[in-house]
Amino acid sequence: MKKNVNITLENFNQIMKNKVELYNEQPMYLLRINQEYCTYEVLVNDFPVKEYYRSGKLATAIKINRAILKSGPQKVTIRMYPYGDLLQQEFGEDQPYMSTLKKGSAMLVEVIKVPDWKNYNISKEESIKVVKTEGYDNQEFVGAGLPFYEFSFTFNAEVPFEFEGWTNGIDLRKVDSTLLKQKIISYFKGYQKIYEEENINKYFKINFDKTARNLTSNYYAHKAHSGDQVFEEIKEQFLNSLLKKNKDFLPLKDYELSFFGEGKVVTLKQSSSFKVDKRFRGKSALHFLYQNEDEEFRRMISPYIYLYLPKDKYTGKDEDIQLEMIK
């Protein structure tokens, strides 16, 4: 896309159609996860793709193409957390409280490749790697007694696309953390203002690049008349989020400074700890409540905002940093 293109509600579909590439070959990569006595988060190439804070098994495999930027080695990281009072919340007060991981805590992660997503059939799935936590088979988990455990592994992927994404960003871990928090808070407040003013064109522009990458990597635009229907659905999702009535933004507080993408991506989020209110656990620090006219209860929207700074826009002075939404 040419720089300084003015994306509007009216031209969004056409510009997105021009941006999203189509591929004859559509390899899709997924993770099928089975866990025991733990909740977990999944990162691919140090970018978050799934938070699962429940006791039951996830019924479907997790698509991870959106965190793959190009062919080659891909790194998967699993972060395991104890249940806390999860069983009590789900099954009653007679259930145990688990402040640490147990001997029976375990994870089995299977990497699945679907060679052609447009013709998906479960019989065509290829299992390309299976990883188990140490002690999986004899209930002697190596992380027993710990409040948190993390492990990683790699696999090779072949995809038809290649994205810059956040790879051209500076390492934000080297920036003074107090200053960096101020920069992120400033961005968050600007993002909140877009919601409050219902600035449709600015919202569409700021979310365009990452949306185009997600649509391309997941091959969504191959559906329904070369993507026309998909693009219209995305536009409606944007509007549905932005134009909620009775928006009530909660204060920015109790957040953590969190880095992803090997330090090139940053955000403010709520803690992943089981001790955090489950409504906010692991979510963005920016969230608002709203209530539809036909509903009794208020709902919450927590837009994920991942920021970076391209190297060519870094002056060498941290005070000049102007963060951007990742591509």
PDB file of C-alpha atoms in Angstrom, residues 35 79 89 93 112 114 124 219 258 270 286 320 322:
ATOM      1  CA  GLN A  35      -3.341 -30.133  29.464  1.00  0.00           C
ATOM      2  CA  ARG A  79       3.396 -20.692  29.820  1.00  0.00           C
ATOM      3  CA  GLN A  89     -15.520 -21.376  40.846  1.00  0.00           C
ATOM      4  CA  GLU A  93     -16.368 -24.813  47.385  1.00  0.00           C
ATOM      5  CA  ILE A 112      -0.495 -29.849  12.894  1.00  0.00           C
ATOM      6  CA  VAL A 114      -2.982 -28.650   6.880  1.00  0.00           C
ATOM      7  CA  LYS A 124      -5.473 -34.413   5.450  1.00  0.00           C
ATOM      8  CA  TYR A 219      -6.388 -17.032   3.733  1.00  0.00           C
ATOM      9  CA  SER A 258       4.819  -6.522  28.656  1.00  0.00           C
ATOM     10  CA  GLN A 270      -3.320  -7.070  33.131  1.00  0.00           C
ATOM     11  CA  LEU A 286      -7.466  -0.496  28.047  1.00  0.00           C
ATOM     12  CA  ASP A 320      11.199  11.437  20.636  1.00  0.00           C
ATOM     13  CA  GLN A 322       6.305   7.802  18.725  1.00  0.00           C
TER      14      GLN A 322
END
